[in-house]
Every structure is written in structure tokens, then in C-alpha cells.
XYZ file of C-alpha atoms in Angstrom:
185
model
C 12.464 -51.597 3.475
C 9.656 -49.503 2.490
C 8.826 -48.653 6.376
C 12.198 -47.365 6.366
C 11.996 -45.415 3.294
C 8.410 -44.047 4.273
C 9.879 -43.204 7.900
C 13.034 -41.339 6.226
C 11.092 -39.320 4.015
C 9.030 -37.909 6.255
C 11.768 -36.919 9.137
C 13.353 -35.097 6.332
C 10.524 -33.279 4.840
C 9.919 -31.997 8.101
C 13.784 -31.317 8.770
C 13.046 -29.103 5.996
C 10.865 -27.155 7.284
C 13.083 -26.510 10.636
C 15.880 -24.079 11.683
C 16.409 -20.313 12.245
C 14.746 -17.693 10.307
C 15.641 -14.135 9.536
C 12.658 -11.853 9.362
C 11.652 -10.338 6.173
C 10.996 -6.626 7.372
C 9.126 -5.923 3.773
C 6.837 -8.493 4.330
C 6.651 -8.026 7.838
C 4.807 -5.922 10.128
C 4.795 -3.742 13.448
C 1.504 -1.923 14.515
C -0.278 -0.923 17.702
C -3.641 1.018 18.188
C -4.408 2.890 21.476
C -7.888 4.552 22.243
C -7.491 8.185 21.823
C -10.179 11.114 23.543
C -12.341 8.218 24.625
C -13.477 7.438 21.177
C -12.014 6.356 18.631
C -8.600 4.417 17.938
C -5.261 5.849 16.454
C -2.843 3.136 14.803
C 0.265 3.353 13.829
C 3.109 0.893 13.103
C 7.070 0.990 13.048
C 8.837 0.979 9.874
C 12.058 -0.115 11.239
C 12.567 -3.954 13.222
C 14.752 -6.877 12.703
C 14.321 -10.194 14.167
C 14.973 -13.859 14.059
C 12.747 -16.946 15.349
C 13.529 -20.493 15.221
C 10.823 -23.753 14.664
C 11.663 -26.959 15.887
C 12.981 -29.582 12.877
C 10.619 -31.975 14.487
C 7.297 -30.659 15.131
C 7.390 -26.501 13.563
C 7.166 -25.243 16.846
C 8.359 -22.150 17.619
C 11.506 -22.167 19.788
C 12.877 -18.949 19.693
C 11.867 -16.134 19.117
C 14.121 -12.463 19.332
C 12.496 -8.744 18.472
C 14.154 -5.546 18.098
C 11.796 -2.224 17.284
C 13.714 0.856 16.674
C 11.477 3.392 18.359
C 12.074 6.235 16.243
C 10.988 4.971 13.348
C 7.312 5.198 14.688
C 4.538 6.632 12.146
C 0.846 7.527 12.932
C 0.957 8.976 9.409
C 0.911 12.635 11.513
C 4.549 14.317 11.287
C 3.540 16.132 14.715
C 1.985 13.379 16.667
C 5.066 11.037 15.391
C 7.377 13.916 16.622
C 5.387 13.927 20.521
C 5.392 10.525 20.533
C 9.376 10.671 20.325
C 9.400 13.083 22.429
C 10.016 12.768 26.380
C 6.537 13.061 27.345
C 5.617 9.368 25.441
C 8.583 7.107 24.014
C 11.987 9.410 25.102
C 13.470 7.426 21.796
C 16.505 9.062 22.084
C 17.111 7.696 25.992
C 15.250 4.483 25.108
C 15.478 4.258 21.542
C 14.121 -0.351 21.192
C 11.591 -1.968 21.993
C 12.223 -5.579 22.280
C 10.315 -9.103 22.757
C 12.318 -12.351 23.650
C 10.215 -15.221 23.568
C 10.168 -17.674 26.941
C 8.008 -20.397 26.460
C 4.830 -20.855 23.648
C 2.240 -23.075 25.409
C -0.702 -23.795 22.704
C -1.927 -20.733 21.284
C -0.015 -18.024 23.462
C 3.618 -16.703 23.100
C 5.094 -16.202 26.650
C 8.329 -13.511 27.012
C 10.080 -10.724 28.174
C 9.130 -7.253 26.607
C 10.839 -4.720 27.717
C 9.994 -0.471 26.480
C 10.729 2.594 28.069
C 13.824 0.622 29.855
C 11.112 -1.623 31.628
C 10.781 -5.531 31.359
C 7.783 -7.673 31.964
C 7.029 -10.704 31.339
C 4.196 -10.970 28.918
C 1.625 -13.500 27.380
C 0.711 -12.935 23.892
C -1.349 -14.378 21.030
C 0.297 -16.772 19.094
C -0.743 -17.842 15.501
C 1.434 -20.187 13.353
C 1.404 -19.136 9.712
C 2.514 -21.948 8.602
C 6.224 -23.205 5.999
C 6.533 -23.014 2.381
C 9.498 -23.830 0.138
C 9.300 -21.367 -2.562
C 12.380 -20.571 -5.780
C 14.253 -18.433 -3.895
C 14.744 -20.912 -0.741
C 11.950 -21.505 2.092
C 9.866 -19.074 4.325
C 7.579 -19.209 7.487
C 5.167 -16.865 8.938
C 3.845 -16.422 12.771
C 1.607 -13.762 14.021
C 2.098 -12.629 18.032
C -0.483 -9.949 19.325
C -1.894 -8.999 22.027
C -2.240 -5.841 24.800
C 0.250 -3.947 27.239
C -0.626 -0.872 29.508
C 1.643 1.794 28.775
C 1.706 2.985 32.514
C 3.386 -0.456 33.253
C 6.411 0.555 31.536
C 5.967 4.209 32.354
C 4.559 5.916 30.259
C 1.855 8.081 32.089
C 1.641 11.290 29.499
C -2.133 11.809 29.675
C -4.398 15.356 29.133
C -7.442 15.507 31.052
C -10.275 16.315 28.436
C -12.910 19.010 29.351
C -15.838 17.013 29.201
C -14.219 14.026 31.151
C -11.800 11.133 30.282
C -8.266 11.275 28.881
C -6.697 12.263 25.571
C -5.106 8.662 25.484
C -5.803 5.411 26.676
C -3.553 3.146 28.788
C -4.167 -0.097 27.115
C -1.769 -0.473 23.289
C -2.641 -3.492 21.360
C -0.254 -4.459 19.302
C 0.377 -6.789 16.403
C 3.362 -8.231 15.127
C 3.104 -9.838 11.695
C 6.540 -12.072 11.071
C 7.407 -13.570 7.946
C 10.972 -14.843 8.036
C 13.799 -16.646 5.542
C 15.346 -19.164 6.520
C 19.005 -18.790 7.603
């Protein structure tokens, strides 16, 4: 009887930790940083994304996983960079105003899926971190972390000014890092 007790418990302690969460965009997080005149780094993040990801009831792993960036919410912190960067020579936000990221497949520590900018897919392989579950007052939360780097040029974006003492104004490679923290549904 107590085998059975024991054996119940613990299924549904970690049923409670399962399910589909909603992402909590204020304690959430979108941010890139791209090389810039050969030098140093410029970073910037998105202020507006939604998102949901689901953990298995079993084991917390992540399942599913869908990402939605709105593009012209961008912010380097510079009103005229943000503005370029909208513009049709970077992002063209108004033809191809999300980013997104569907998750495929996590194996171990990296987050395979589709992420598609500029009206381009790929398929991607990403950092994965598992935050971890928590149950707190106001119901139960989870957190992941997914980064890793994409070359703009893939998805083509190619806007580039030749400096005049060599190299480019930007780079090609963005590393990016997507900090989730989610409510269960």
C-alpha cells in the first residue's frame, strides 16, 4: 500500500509540473548582438513577442515550443539606427513585420526548429537551457533559455558599408538570446 502511495505521489507531483505555458513577456526576454565596424558589438532586444512552450507531464521536457517577434518593436536604444534597421535596407518590417521560431526536436542540450526572418525559413540548432518549475501563489511558472547564432545573409539580409580602412560596418553573424519564462495555461 505504501509502494502505491509513494508511486502516486510522485506521478502527480510531476503531473504538476507539466502542460502548456504562456510566456510572461515582462519577465521575458528578446536580444541579439551583431559585430559592428569590426570592433565592437551593438545589442539590442525586441520589446514586443508572445509565445507558448509545452514540458512533458512525465519527464519536464520541452515539447513544444512556438515564437512570434514583432519586428518593429526592435530597440538598439538609438531612435535612428532603430528607424534603419526597419527600414528596407535591414528588417523591411513593414513587408516582413515577425520573426518566428517553432521548435522541431530538443536532443540534450540543443533546441532544433524552424526560424524563419525576412520571409526565409531554416532549420536551426540552438542552445537549450532548462530553467527549471516552480509553483508559486499566483499558480506555477517555468523558465527555458534558447540562444545561439544565425547569419543574416542566410535570410537576406546583405545591407553592408564598406569601411575606409577595410572591413564592413556590420557583421553577418547575430547571436541571439531568448530568455522564456512562461505561466502555465
Amino acid at each position: 500500500m505504501k509502494l502505491k502511495l509513494l508511486a502516486a505521489t510522485l506521478f502527480a507531483s510531476s503531473a504538476l509540473f507539466a502542460g502548456t505555458y504562456t510566456v510572461d513577456t515582462v519577465h521575458s526576454g528578446v536580444s541579439f548582438k551583431v559585430k559592428h565596424m569590426m570592433v565592437s558589438n551593438v545589442k539590442g532586444k525586441f520589446a514586443e513577442f508572445d509565445g507558448t512552450f509545452e514540458l512533458d507531464d512525465k519527464t519536464n521536457e520541452l515539447k513544444a515550443l512556438h515564437g512570434v517577434v514583432e519586428v518593429a518593436s526592435i530597440d538598439t536604444g538609438i531612435e535612428d539606427r532603430d528607424a534603419h534597421l526597419k527600414s528596407k535596407d535591414i528588417f523591411n518590417a513593414e513587408k516582413f513585420p515577425q520573426i518566428t521560431f517553432k521548435l522541431t526536436k530538443v536532443v540534450k542540450d540543443k533546441a532544433h526548429g524552424e526560424f524563419t526572418m525576412h520571409g526565409v525559413t531554416k532549420n536551426v540548432v540552438f542552445d537549450y537551457e532548462f530553467g527549471g518549475v516552480i509553483k508559486h501563489s499566483k499558480g506555477q511558472k517555468a523558465g527555458l533559455t534558447i540562444s545561439g547564432v544565425v547569419n543574416r545573409k542566410d535570410y537576406g539580409i546583405s545591407w553592408n558599408k564598406i569601411l575606409e580602412t577595410g572591413g564592413v560596418a556590420v557583421g553577418e553573424d547575430v547571436k541571439i538570446e531568448i530568455e522564456l519564462e512562461g505561466d502555465l495555461k
